[in-house]
């Protein structure tokens, strides 16, 4: 088996084979062709994520210059290191307290019902187009105060930012950067208009809260808020769409688990954690070394890129017994699908709530569902999950 990422296929099963073999033979591997390291093991991935001083999230210095992306990066704290990261993250944390997320429950249930009502009575529908995509995008759009009706545009931005038609290359070339730049420019312009409107007339939405917030006595400027709001808008929906689709794919393949959850929906939160583990929505995070260091006993010089394979760490037998088995009752389940350490996903409580409510409603409303043959899957090197997911259903 080779450490070369460039030769890996876009199919999830092939990638899982690669991870399995690499964890056994070389859990931390240098990939000459890709020009970066791969980290496959659970303890090694967690150790890297726990040390942001040595393993930086700021990769901007590696990318070809692109001014629209640079503007976006000013407030997108996922790509920042301490101490700036913490300052900006504190602001959003205030808006995502457990209480505020819990208060969204009735609205999330209502949106789920409305979306299912729109297809009720049909013998089949597309779970992604009709439920898994619109639900989280409506919720996050309402939180931020942008019109949910513009969601096709948001999807275009997410595809432009997250989809890479050449995943086998470490860094994008100038053409790709220009294409991403055009997408980001459209997003920046749209969000700047929104932010200016809220600055003129504040409302109760999160954008208005961010405008009013102070970090160390300083207000954020409009350009910083763009990256902030953009990050929440994109991170806030596309991953949750994957989780909802992955849940239906997993339940479809395990009728016993589905029957048990229909009989006792209190098992749903535990089962959803296991869906997150076995079908890791974002399979890979990237970090850059700031100093000579060691990872899993390998010497890694300063200035090198590490691919942290969450999807592989989540199946490490050193951490999870029978790691390849979907066990809807698995506890504890310290999977890494929401990351680990200072960048741990700020939206995890919201994603969990949306997934629990949507799945419960689907199980209640549809006594039977079966995934059809024409599932459209993402390239598993970038995202794990469905783009389109036809399901045949019966209605209660
Ligand atoms: C960070 C996954 C849902 C907002 C992260 C990270 C992961 C992740 C792996 C860590 C990134 C890193 O360390 O570089 C997921 C998954 C989700 C989900 C799998 C759904 C199943 C959400 C939602 C929101 C959100 C609903 C917003 C409402 C964020 C933000 C960060 C983040 C803002 C950056 C946090 C920081 O840098 O401190 N997410 N996410 N995510 N996520 Fe999520």
Tab-separated table of C-alpha atoms and ligand atoms in Angstrom:
chain	number	residue	atom	x	y	z
A	1	UNK	CA	0.000	0.000	0.000
A	2	UNK	CA	1.283	3.435	-0.872
A	3	UNK	CA	1.255	6.600	1.230
A	4	UNK	CA	0.430	8.590	-1.910
A	5	UNK	CA	-2.877	10.397	-1.643
A	6	UNK	CA	-2.815	11.203	-5.354
A	7	UNK	CA	-3.546	7.551	-6.135
A	8	UNK	CA	-6.540	7.205	-3.844
A	9	UNK	CA	-9.995	6.899	-5.332
A	10	UNK	CA	-12.974	9.109	-4.565
A	11	UNK	CA	-14.952	6.134	-3.185
A	12	UNK	CA	-15.424	5.905	0.519
A	13	UNK	CA	-14.848	2.121	0.722
A	14	UNK	CA	-11.475	2.407	-1.076
A	15	UNK	CA	-10.373	5.236	1.185
A	16	UNK	CA	-11.332	3.226	4.263
A	17	UNK	CA	-9.146	0.372	2.986
A	18	UNK	CA	-6.281	2.805	2.552
A	19	UNK	CA	-6.766	4.192	6.077
A	20	UNK	CA	-6.889	0.707	7.535
A	21	UNK	CA	-3.656	-0.332	5.897
A	22	UNK	CA	-1.854	2.913	6.729
A	23	UNK	CA	-2.892	2.819	10.400
A	24	UNK	CA	-1.374	-0.644	10.572
A	25	UNK	CA	1.801	0.061	8.641
A	26	UNK	CA	2.558	3.776	9.004
A	27	UNK	CA	0.136	5.851	11.124
A	28	UNK	CA	2.184	8.987	10.393
A	29	UNK	CA	3.468	8.988	6.800
A	30	UNK	CA	5.327	11.415	4.561
A	31	UNK	CA	3.783	11.643	1.075
A	32	UNK	CA	6.516	12.706	-1.326
A	33	UNK	CA	4.221	13.156	-4.317
A	34	UNK	CA	1.639	15.188	-2.392
A	35	UNK	CA	4.325	17.144	-0.533
A	36	UNK	CA	2.671	16.701	2.857
A	37	UNK	CA	2.253	14.371	5.821
A	38	UNK	CA	-0.721	12.129	6.519
A	39	UNK	CA	-1.740	11.339	10.079
A	40	UNK	CA	-4.048	8.322	10.366
A	41	UNK	CA	-4.067	7.245	14.024
A	42	UNK	CA	-6.421	8.464	16.756
A	43	UNK	CA	-3.786	9.337	19.397
A	44	UNK	CA	-1.615	11.068	16.796
A	45	UNK	CA	-4.481	13.150	15.351
A	46	UNK	CA	-5.710	14.213	18.813
A	47	UNK	CA	-2.166	15.135	19.913
A	48	UNK	CA	-1.779	17.441	16.889
A	49	UNK	CA	-5.187	19.075	17.401
A	50	UNK	CA	-4.395	19.644	21.087
A	51	UNK	CA	-1.270	21.705	20.292
A	52	UNK	CA	-2.226	24.762	18.190
A	53	UNK	CA	1.081	26.456	19.034
A	54	UNK	CA	3.069	23.871	17.071
A	55	UNK	CA	0.348	23.003	14.551
A	56	UNK	CA	-1.129	26.153	13.070
A	57	UNK	CA	-4.547	26.525	11.431
A	58	UNK	CA	-3.372	29.544	9.424
A	59	UNK	CA	-2.494	28.270	5.964
A	60	UNK	CA	-2.950	31.608	4.227
A	61	UNK	CA	0.794	31.983	3.634
A	62	UNK	CA	0.827	28.857	1.460
A	63	UNK	CA	-1.922	29.900	-0.921
A	64	UNK	CA	-1.503	31.949	-4.076
A	65	UNK	CA	-2.596	35.557	-3.302
A	66	UNK	CA	-6.321	36.250	-3.801
A	67	UNK	CA	-7.763	39.477	-2.419
A	68	UNK	CA	-11.390	38.349	-2.031
A	69	UNK	CA	-10.321	35.329	-0.020
A	70	UNK	CA	-8.031	37.525	2.065
A	71	UNK	CA	-10.973	39.754	2.942
A	72	UNK	CA	-13.036	36.711	3.933
A	73	UNK	CA	-10.134	35.354	6.015
A	74	UNK	CA	-10.067	38.514	8.180
A	75	UNK	CA	-12.988	37.255	10.249
A	76	UNK	CA	-13.027	33.526	9.520
A	77	UNK	CA	-11.566	32.362	12.826
A	78	UNK	CA	-11.346	28.686	11.858
A	79	UNK	CA	-8.112	29.647	10.065
A	80	UNK	CA	-6.664	31.614	13.005
A	81	UNK	CA	-4.340	30.756	15.870
A	82	UNK	CA	-4.282	32.002	19.464
A	83	UNK	CA	-4.622	34.633	20.766
A	84	UNK	CA	-6.751	36.199	17.987
A	85	UNK	CA	-8.743	32.999	17.503
A	86	UNK	CA	-9.960	32.938	21.087
A	87	UNK	CA	-11.000	36.579	21.037
A	88	UNK	CA	-13.204	36.123	17.999
A	89	UNK	CA	-14.513	32.729	19.057
A	90	UNK	CA	-15.672	34.154	22.392
A	91	UNK	CA	-18.042	36.430	20.519
A	92	UNK	CA	-19.842	33.610	18.754
A	93	UNK	CA	-19.820	31.429	21.838
A	94	UNK	CA	-22.138	33.969	23.439
A	95	UNK	CA	-24.598	33.467	20.608
A	96	UNK	CA	-24.459	29.660	20.802
A	97	UNK	CA	-25.119	29.020	24.463
A	98	UNK	CA	-26.927	25.746	25.208
A	99	UNK	CA	-30.000	27.745	26.193
A	100	UNK	CA	-30.150	29.669	22.908
A	101	UNK	CA	-29.723	26.475	20.902
A	102	UNK	CA	-32.374	24.647	22.980
A	103	UNK	CA	-34.804	27.500	22.320
A	104	UNK	CA	-34.584	26.751	18.604
A	105	UNK	CA	-36.232	23.352	19.094
A	106	UNK	CA	-39.830	24.375	18.265
A	107	UNK	CA	-38.729	26.258	15.158
A	108	UNK	CA	-36.570	23.367	13.932
A	109	UNK	CA	-39.480	20.956	14.412
A	110	UNK	CA	-41.807	23.339	12.596
A	111	UNK	CA	-39.471	23.756	9.605
A	112	UNK	CA	-38.995	19.973	9.426
A	113	UNK	CA	-42.783	19.476	9.404
A	114	UNK	CA	-43.270	22.119	6.709
A	115	UNK	CA	-40.594	20.548	4.525
A	116	UNK	CA	-42.090	17.077	4.939
A	117	UNK	CA	-45.603	18.453	4.333
A	118	UNK	CA	-44.397	19.715	0.972
A	119	UNK	CA	-43.657	16.129	-0.152
A	120	UNK	CA	-46.257	14.312	1.983
A	121	UNK	CA	-48.217	11.759	0.003
A	122	UNK	CA	-45.523	11.246	-2.609
A	123	UNK	CA	-44.179	7.706	-2.902
A	124	UNK	CA	-40.616	8.986	-3.234
A	125	UNK	CA	-38.647	12.185	-2.666
A	126	UNK	CA	-35.059	13.384	-2.579
A	127	UNK	CA	-34.034	13.463	1.065
A	128	UNK	CA	-31.204	15.938	0.385
A	129	UNK	CA	-33.058	18.400	-1.847
A	130	UNK	CA	-36.321	18.235	0.109
A	131	UNK	CA	-35.124	18.017	3.730
A	132	UNK	CA	-31.427	17.619	4.534
A	133	UNK	CA	-30.292	20.673	2.569
A	134	UNK	CA	-33.090	23.168	3.270
A	135	UNK	CA	-33.517	22.452	7.004
A	136	UNK	CA	-30.074	23.516	8.276
A	137	UNK	CA	-29.751	26.338	5.756
A	138	UNK	CA	-33.115	27.815	6.800
A	139	UNK	CA	-32.133	27.562	10.485
A	140	UNK	CA	-28.735	29.224	10.086
A	141	UNK	CA	-30.086	31.851	7.663
A	142	UNK	CA	-32.781	32.808	10.171
A	143	UNK	CA	-30.192	33.033	12.951
A	144	UNK	CA	-28.028	35.338	10.861
A	145	UNK	CA	-30.984	37.281	9.507
A	146	UNK	CA	-30.309	36.609	5.807
A	147	UNK	CA	-33.253	35.523	3.616
A	148	UNK	CA	-33.525	31.713	3.525
A	149	UNK	CA	-35.065	32.145	0.056
A	150	UNK	CA	-31.552	32.924	-1.226
A	151	UNK	CA	-30.399	29.431	-0.303
A	152	UNK	CA	-29.554	28.326	-3.822
A	153	UNK	CA	-27.023	31.124	-3.867
A	154	UNK	CA	-25.581	29.969	-0.505
A	155	UNK	CA	-25.266	26.465	-1.900
A	156	UNK	CA	-23.289	27.810	-4.837
A	157	UNK	CA	-20.901	29.505	-2.406
A	158	UNK	CA	-20.506	26.342	-0.340
A	159	UNK	CA	-19.785	24.298	-3.463
A	160	UNK	CA	-17.327	26.914	-4.691
A	161	UNK	CA	-15.494	27.099	-1.368
A	162	UNK	CA	-15.496	23.461	-0.327
A	163	UNK	CA	-15.564	21.526	-3.572
A	164	UNK	CA	-12.194	21.102	-5.238
A	165	UNK	CA	-12.114	19.426	-8.615
A	166	UNK	CA	-8.443	18.505	-8.084
A	167	UNK	CA	-8.315	17.103	-4.534
A	168	UNK	CA	-5.197	15.093	-5.318
A	169	UNK	CA	-3.140	18.296	-5.284
A	170	UNK	CA	-2.078	19.872	-2.006
A	171	UNK	CA	-2.415	23.495	-3.036
A	172	UNK	CA	-4.789	25.010	-5.565
A	173	UNK	CA	-3.298	26.656	-8.639
A	174	UNK	CA	-3.934	30.258	-9.679
A	175	UNK	CA	-6.871	29.283	-11.957
A	176	UNK	CA	-8.606	27.549	-9.134
A	177	UNK	CA	-7.906	30.470	-6.804
A	178	UNK	CA	-9.441	32.834	-9.349
A	179	UNK	CA	-12.570	30.688	-9.582
A	180	UNK	CA	-12.851	30.515	-5.782
A	181	UNK	CA	-12.187	34.265	-5.665
A	182	UNK	CA	-15.184	34.961	-7.907
A	183	UNK	CA	-17.417	32.873	-5.641
A	184	UNK	CA	-16.115	34.548	-2.513
A	185	UNK	CA	-16.486	38.014	-4.055
A	186	UNK	CA	-20.180	37.367	-4.656
A	187	UNK	CA	-20.534	36.168	-1.062
A	188	UNK	CA	-18.561	39.093	0.391
A	189	UNK	CA	-20.650	41.630	-1.552
A	190	UNK	CA	-23.915	40.034	-0.495
A	191	UNK	CA	-22.885	39.860	3.164
A	192	UNK	CA	-21.457	43.384	3.191
A	193	UNK	CA	-24.845	44.698	2.029
A	194	UNK	CA	-26.544	42.719	4.764
A	195	UNK	CA	-24.112	43.930	7.432
A	196	UNK	CA	-24.491	47.569	6.370
A	197	UNK	CA	-28.270	47.257	6.499
A	198	UNK	CA	-28.063	45.862	10.048
A	199	UNK	CA	-25.606	48.529	11.118
A	200	UNK	CA	-28.137	51.129	9.980
A	201	UNK	CA	-31.136	49.358	11.533
A	202	UNK	CA	-30.230	46.592	14.030
A	203	UNK	CA	-32.585	43.664	14.647
A	204	UNK	CA	-32.475	40.735	17.085
A	205	UNK	CA	-30.414	38.568	14.709
A	206	UNK	CA	-26.872	37.291	15.193
A	207	UNK	CA	-25.430	39.680	12.607
A	208	UNK	CA	-26.681	42.639	14.663
A	209	UNK	CA	-25.186	41.063	17.815
A	210	UNK	CA	-21.805	40.729	16.125
A	211	UNK	CA	-21.926	44.337	14.956
A	212	UNK	CA	-22.603	45.518	18.504
A	213	UNK	CA	-20.072	43.205	20.165
A	214	UNK	CA	-16.703	44.387	21.443
A	215	UNK	CA	-13.427	42.446	21.529
A	216	UNK	CA	-10.974	43.992	23.995
A	217	UNK	CA	-12.805	47.285	23.792
A	218	UNK	CA	-12.754	47.285	19.983
A	219	UNK	CA	-15.681	46.806	17.640
A	220	UNK	CA	-15.301	44.491	14.657
A	221	UNK	CA	-15.271	46.291	11.339
A	222	UNK	CA	-17.596	45.303	8.482
A	223	UNK	CA	-14.882	43.349	6.712
A	224	UNK	CA	-14.184	41.232	9.782
A	225	UNK	CA	-17.876	40.528	10.209
A	226	UNK	CA	-18.071	39.305	6.599
A	227	UNK	CA	-15.760	36.375	7.295
A	228	UNK	CA	-17.488	35.705	10.551
A	229	UNK	CA	-20.985	35.559	9.100
A	230	UNK	CA	-19.786	33.738	5.984
A	231	UNK	CA	-18.067	31.069	8.059
A	232	UNK	CA	-21.204	30.469	10.110
A	233	UNK	CA	-23.405	30.428	7.036
A	234	UNK	CA	-21.298	27.853	5.176
A	235	UNK	CA	-20.103	25.762	8.155
A	236	UNK	CA	-23.591	25.968	9.612
A	237	UNK	CA	-25.371	24.058	6.945
A	238	UNK	CA	-23.381	21.920	4.555
A	239	UNK	CA	-22.001	19.583	7.230
A	240	UNK	CA	-25.390	19.119	8.848
A	241	UNK	CA	-26.848	18.263	5.436
A	242	UNK	CA	-24.227	15.511	5.212
A	243	UNK	CA	-25.084	14.236	8.692
A	244	UNK	CA	-28.817	14.009	7.908
A	245	UNK	CA	-28.179	12.135	4.655
A	246	UNK	CA	-25.641	9.867	6.356
A	247	UNK	CA	-28.170	9.038	9.056
A	248	UNK	CA	-30.721	7.886	6.496
A	249	UNK	CA	-28.090	5.893	4.569
A	250	UNK	CA	-26.970	4.208	7.787
A	251	UNK	CA	-30.471	3.409	9.025
A	252	UNK	CA	-31.431	2.077	5.603
A	253	UNK	CA	-28.525	-0.363	5.841
A	254	UNK	CA	-29.399	-1.441	9.408
A	255	UNK	CA	-33.078	-2.273	9.746
A	256	UNK	CA	-32.626	-3.655	13.273
A	257	UNK	CA	-31.246	-0.338	14.462
A	258	UNK	CA	-34.102	1.483	12.723
A	259	UNK	CA	-36.713	-0.731	14.378
A	260	UNK	CA	-35.092	-0.190	17.782
A	261	UNK	CA	-35.061	3.589	17.306
A	262	UNK	CA	-38.669	3.636	16.145
A	263	UNK	CA	-39.607	1.732	19.317
A	264	UNK	CA	-37.478	3.951	21.561
A	265	UNK	CA	-36.380	7.302	20.084
A	266	UNK	CA	-34.471	8.150	23.272
A	267	UNK	CA	-31.634	6.117	21.748
A	268	UNK	CA	-31.336	8.613	18.872
A	269	UNK	CA	-28.636	10.918	20.287
A	270	UNK	CA	-26.310	7.948	20.923
A	271	UNK	CA	-27.032	6.474	17.491
A	272	UNK	CA	-26.351	9.832	15.809
A	273	UNK	CA	-22.913	10.034	17.443
A	274	UNK	CA	-22.155	6.654	15.910
A	275	UNK	CA	-23.336	7.851	12.484
A	276	UNK	CA	-20.936	10.788	12.901
A	277	UNK	CA	-18.122	8.381	13.750
A	278	UNK	CA	-18.546	5.847	10.926
A	279	UNK	CA	-19.459	8.418	8.282
A	280	UNK	CA	-17.241	11.370	9.175
A	281	UNK	CA	-18.756	14.346	7.260
A	282	UNK	CA	-15.453	16.210	6.952
A	283	UNK	CA	-12.867	13.450	6.615
A	284	UNK	CA	-9.757	15.643	6.848
A	285	UNK	CA	-8.394	18.702	8.650
A	286	UNK	CA	-5.148	20.405	7.723
A	287	UNK	CA	-2.465	21.978	9.913
A	288	UNK	CA	0.954	23.589	9.330
A	289	UNK	CA	3.956	23.027	11.628
A	290	UNK	CA	5.415	26.212	13.149
A	291	UNK	CA	8.554	24.475	14.542
A	292	UNK	CA	10.512	21.238	14.182
A	293	UNK	CA	8.520	18.629	16.061
A	294	UNK	CA	7.637	14.947	16.307
A	295	UNK	CA	4.308	13.305	15.566
A	296	UNK	CA	3.785	9.689	16.558
A	297	UNK	CA	7.582	9.259	16.844
A	298	UNK	CA	8.295	10.720	13.365
A	299	UNK	CA	10.384	13.886	13.037
A	300	UNK	CA	8.455	16.595	11.211
A	301	UNK	CA	10.299	19.808	10.262
A	302	UNK	CA	8.842	23.306	10.599
A	303	UNK	CA	6.756	24.647	7.716
A	304	UNK	CA	5.180	21.342	6.648
A	305	UNK	CA	1.565	20.491	6.032
A	306	UNK	CA	-0.188	17.691	7.892
A	307	UNK	CA	-3.417	16.070	6.688
A	308	UNK	CA	-5.243	14.888	9.770
A	309	UNK	CA	-7.563	12.094	8.687
A	310	UNK	CA	-10.482	12.295	11.108
A	311	UNK	CA	-12.264	9.573	9.132
A	312	UNK	CA	-9.333	7.241	9.793
A	313	UNK	CA	-8.842	8.186	13.454
A	314	UNK	CA	-12.557	7.498	13.960
A	315	UNK	CA	-11.942	3.861	13.011
A	316	UNK	CA	-8.774	3.318	15.008
A	317	UNK	CA	-9.072	0.021	16.897
A	318	UNK	CA	-6.851	1.447	19.652
A	319	UNK	CA	-9.747	3.763	20.505
A	320	UNK	CA	-12.881	1.968	19.281
A	321	UNK	CA	-13.528	-1.755	19.753
A	322	UNK	CA	-14.799	-3.339	16.507
A	323	UNK	CA	-14.222	0.019	14.914
A	324	UNK	CA	-15.718	-0.901	11.540
A	325	UNK	CA	-19.023	-1.956	13.073
A	326	UNK	CA	-21.904	0.512	13.349
A	327	UNK	CA	-23.074	0.116	16.939
A	328	UNK	CA	-25.969	2.513	17.612
A	329	UNK	CA	-25.552	2.032	21.372
A	330	UNK	CA	-21.781	2.675	21.502
A	331	UNK	CA	-20.741	4.552	24.665
A	332	UNK	CA	-18.371	6.167	25.261
A	333	UNK	CA	-17.849	7.448	21.747
A	334	UNK	CA	-15.141	10.096	21.649
A	335	UNK	CA	-15.177	10.458	17.865
A	336	UNK	CA	-13.359	13.352	16.213
A	337	UNK	CA	-15.998	14.381	13.674
A	338	UNK	CA	-16.438	17.774	15.339
A	339	UNK	CA	-12.665	18.182	15.736
A	340	UNK	CA	-10.806	18.469	19.040
A	341	UNK	CA	-9.187	21.226	21.075
A	342	UNK	CA	-9.591	24.976	20.633
A	343	UNK	CA	-11.309	24.746	17.225
A	344	UNK	CA	-13.844	22.131	18.355
A	345	UNK	CA	-16.994	22.775	16.335
A	346	UNK	CA	-18.953	25.631	17.813
A	347	UNK	CA	-22.117	24.473	16.050
A	348	UNK	CA	-22.050	20.900	17.382
A	349	UNK	CA	-25.020	21.389	19.760
A	350	UNK	CA	-27.071	22.900	16.939
A	351	UNK	CA	-26.119	20.163	14.454
A	352	UNK	CA	-26.982	17.478	17.028
A	353	UNK	CA	-30.335	19.088	17.761
A	354	UNK	CA	-31.252	19.437	14.085
A	355	UNK	CA	-30.273	15.838	13.357
A	356	UNK	CA	-32.199	14.485	16.339
A	357	UNK	CA	-35.394	16.399	15.568
A	358	UNK	CA	-35.322	15.748	11.823
A	359	UNK	CA	-34.627	12.030	12.225
A	360	UNK	CA	-37.284	11.627	14.903
A	361	UNK	CA	-39.873	13.366	12.731
A	362	UNK	CA	-38.931	11.288	9.702
A	363	UNK	CA	-39.236	8.044	11.688
A	364	UNK	CA	-42.612	9.163	13.037
A	365	UNK	CA	-44.031	10.284	9.707
A	366	UNK	CA	-42.666	7.538	7.478
A	367	UNK	CA	-43.290	3.999	8.795
A	368	UNK	CA	-41.149	2.738	5.923
A	369	UNK	CA	-38.365	4.292	3.902
A	370	UNK	CA	-35.920	2.722	1.500
A	371	UNK	CA	-32.989	4.396	-0.230
A	372	UNK	CA	-33.227	4.132	-4.011
A	373	UNK	CA	-30.470	2.940	-6.329
A	374	UNK	CA	-29.387	6.325	-7.723
A	375	UNK	CA	-27.685	7.935	-4.752
A	376	UNK	CA	-25.320	10.748	-5.769
A	377	UNK	CA	-22.290	10.785	-3.493
A	378	UNK	CA	-19.669	13.478	-2.911
A	379	UNK	CA	-16.007	12.783	-3.590
A	380	UNK	CA	-15.114	11.016	-0.312
A	381	UNK	CA	-11.669	12.628	-0.253
A	382	UNK	CA	-13.438	15.929	0.436
A	383	UNK	CA	-16.793	15.145	2.038
A	384	UNK	CA	-18.546	11.995	3.211
A	385	UNK	CA	-22.178	11.920	2.237
A	386	UNK	CA	-24.866	12.299	-0.373
A	387	UNK	CA	-25.491	15.084	-2.845
A	388	UNK	CA	-28.800	13.541	-3.827
A	389	UNK	CA	-30.604	10.788	-1.972
A	390	UNK	CA	-33.799	9.322	-3.453
A	391	UNK	CA	-35.959	7.549	-0.873
A	392	UNK	CA	-39.154	5.559	-1.395
A	393	UNK	CA	-41.527	6.082	1.518
A	394	UNK	CA	-44.895	5.258	3.008
A	395	UNK	CA	-46.696	7.879	5.092
A	396	UNK	CA	-48.376	7.542	8.447
B	1	LIG	C1	-15.414	23.898	13.383
B	1	LIG	C2	-17.389	19.754	11.817
B	1	LIG	C3	-21.822	21.797	12.123
B	1	LIG	C4	-19.718	26.082	12.780
B	1	LIG	C5	-15.578	22.581	13.003
B	1	LIG	C6	-14.514	21.588	12.955
B	1	LIG	C7	-15.070	20.443	12.488
B	1	LIG	C8	-16.488	20.691	12.268
B	1	LIG	C9	-14.355	19.131	12.223
B	1	LIG	C10	-13.054	21.808	13.367
B	1	LIG	C11	-12.254	22.537	12.321
B	1	LIG	C12	-10.783	22.626	12.655
B	1	LIG	O1	-10.336	22.188	13.728
B	1	LIG	O2	-10.019	23.122	11.792
B	1	LIG	C13	-18.761	19.958	11.784
B	1	LIG	C14	-19.726	18.911	11.514
B	1	LIG	C15	-20.974	19.477	11.607
B	1	LIG	C16	-20.790	20.882	11.930
B	1	LIG	C17	-19.371	17.466	11.191
B	1	LIG	C18	-22.335	18.867	11.431
B	1	LIG	C19	-22.596	17.608	11.511
B	1	LIG	C20	-21.645	23.131	12.348
B	1	LIG	C21	-22.703	24.109	12.526
B	1	LIG	C22	-22.095	25.328	12.685
B	1	LIG	C23	-20.672	25.104	12.642
B	1	LIG	C24	-24.194	23.798	12.526
B	1	LIG	C25	-22.671	26.709	12.886
B	1	LIG	C26	-23.822	26.980	13.276
B	1	LIG	C27	-18.378	25.842	12.991
B	1	LIG	C28	-17.421	26.895	13.245
B	1	LIG	C29	-16.178	26.261	13.425
B	1	LIG	C30	-16.404	24.837	13.264
B	1	LIG	C31	-17.704	28.387	13.314
B	1	LIG	C32	-14.838	26.937	13.722
B	1	LIG	C33	-14.568	26.852	15.196
B	1	LIG	C34	-13.195	27.401	15.568
B	1	LIG	O3	-12.319	27.533	14.710
B	1	LIG	O4	-12.999	27.710	16.751
B	1	LIG	N1	-16.771	21.999	12.603
B	1	LIG	N2	-19.442	21.129	12.007
B	1	LIG	N3	-20.436	23.768	12.443
B	1	LIG	N4	-17.743	24.623	13.008
B	1	LIG	FE1	-18.614	22.873	12.633
